[in-house]
Protein backbone atom coordinates (compact mmCIF):
# COMPACT_ATOMS: atom_id res chain seq x y z
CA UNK A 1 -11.58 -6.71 -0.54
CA UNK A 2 -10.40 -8.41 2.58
CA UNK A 3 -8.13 -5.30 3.65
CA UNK A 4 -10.65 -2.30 2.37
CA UNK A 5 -11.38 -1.92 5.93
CA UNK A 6 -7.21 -0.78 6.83
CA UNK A 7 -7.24 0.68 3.78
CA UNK A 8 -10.12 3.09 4.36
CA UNK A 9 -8.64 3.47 7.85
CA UNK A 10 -5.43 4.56 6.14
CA UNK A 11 -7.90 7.32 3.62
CA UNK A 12 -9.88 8.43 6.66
CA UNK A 13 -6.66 9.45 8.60
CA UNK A 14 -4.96 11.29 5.87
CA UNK A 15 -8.09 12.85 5.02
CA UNK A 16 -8.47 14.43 8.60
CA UNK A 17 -4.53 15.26 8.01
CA UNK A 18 -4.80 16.93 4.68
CA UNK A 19 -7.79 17.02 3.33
CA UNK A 20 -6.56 18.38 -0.22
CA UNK A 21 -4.43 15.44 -0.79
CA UNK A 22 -6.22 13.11 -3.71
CA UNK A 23 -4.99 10.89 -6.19
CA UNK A 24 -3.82 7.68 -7.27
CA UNK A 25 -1.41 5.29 -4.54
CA UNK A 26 1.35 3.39 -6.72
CA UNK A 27 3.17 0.87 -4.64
CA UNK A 28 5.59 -1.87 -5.64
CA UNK A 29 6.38 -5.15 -3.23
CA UNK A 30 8.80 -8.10 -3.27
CA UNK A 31 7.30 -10.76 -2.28
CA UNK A 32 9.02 -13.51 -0.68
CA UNK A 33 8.85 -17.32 -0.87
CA UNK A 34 6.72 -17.43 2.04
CA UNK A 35 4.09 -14.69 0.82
CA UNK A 36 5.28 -12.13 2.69
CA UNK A 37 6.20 -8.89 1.44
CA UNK A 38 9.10 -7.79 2.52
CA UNK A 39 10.26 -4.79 0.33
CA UNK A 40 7.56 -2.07 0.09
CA UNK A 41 8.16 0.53 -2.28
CA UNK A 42 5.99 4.08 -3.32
CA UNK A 43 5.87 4.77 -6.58
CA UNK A 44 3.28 7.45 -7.22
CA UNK A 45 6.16 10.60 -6.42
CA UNK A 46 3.63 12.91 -5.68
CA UNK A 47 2.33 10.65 -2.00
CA UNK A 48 6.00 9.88 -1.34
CA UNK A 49 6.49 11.41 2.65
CA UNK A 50 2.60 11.48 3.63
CA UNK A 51 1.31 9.66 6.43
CA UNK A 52 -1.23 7.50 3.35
CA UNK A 53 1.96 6.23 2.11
CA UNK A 54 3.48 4.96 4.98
CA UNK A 55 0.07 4.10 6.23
CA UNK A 56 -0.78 2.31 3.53
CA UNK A 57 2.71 0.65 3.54
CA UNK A 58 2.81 -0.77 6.50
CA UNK A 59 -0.48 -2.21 6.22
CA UNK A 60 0.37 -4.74 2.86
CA UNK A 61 4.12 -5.99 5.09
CA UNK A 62 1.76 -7.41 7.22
CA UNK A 63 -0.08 -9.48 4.34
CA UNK A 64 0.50 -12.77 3.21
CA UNK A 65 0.09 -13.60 -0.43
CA UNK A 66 -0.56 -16.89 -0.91
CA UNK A 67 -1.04 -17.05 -4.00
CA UNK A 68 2.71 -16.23 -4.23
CA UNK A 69 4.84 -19.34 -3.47
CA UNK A 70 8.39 -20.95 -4.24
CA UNK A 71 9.88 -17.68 -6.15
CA UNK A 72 10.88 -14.60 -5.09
CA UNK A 73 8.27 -12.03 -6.87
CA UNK A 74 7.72 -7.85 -7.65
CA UNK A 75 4.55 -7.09 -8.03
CA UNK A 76 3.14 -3.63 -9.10
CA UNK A 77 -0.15 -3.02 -7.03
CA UNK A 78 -3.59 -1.58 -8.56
CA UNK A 79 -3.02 1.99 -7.96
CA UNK A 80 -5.23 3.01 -4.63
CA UNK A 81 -7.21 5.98 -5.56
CA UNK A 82 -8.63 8.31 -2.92
């Protein structure tokens, strides 16, 4: 809940790009030692190229996950719907 507000940023601006464009957002990280993610991957083929995706993508490499510590990690997100 502490990012909704980028996130809806992210939904707002591809809504005023396309608004036909719904669905679920799959994305897959690496997470590094440090809780930062570092590898940010699309999953969901159908957003791969829109500006949600990348939006959306470049919003979680600037998280930390701190719950995330002393291992290398992938983690498979909560699909995004919108």
């Amino acid at each position: 809940l502490e990012h909704r507000p980028e996130l809806q940023a992210c939904v707002n601006e591809q809504r005023r790009r396309d608004p036909e464009l719904t669905g679920k957002l799959r994305l897959r990280l690496t997470v590094e030692k440090d809780g930062r993610a570092s590898a940010v991957e699309v999953v969901s083929r159908e957003h791969a190229g829109t500006y949600f995706a990348q939006c959306v993508g470049n919003r979680v490499r600037s998280w930390n996950f701190p719950g995330v510590r002393g291992a290398r990690q992938r983690i498979d997100l909560v699909p995004l719907k919108f």
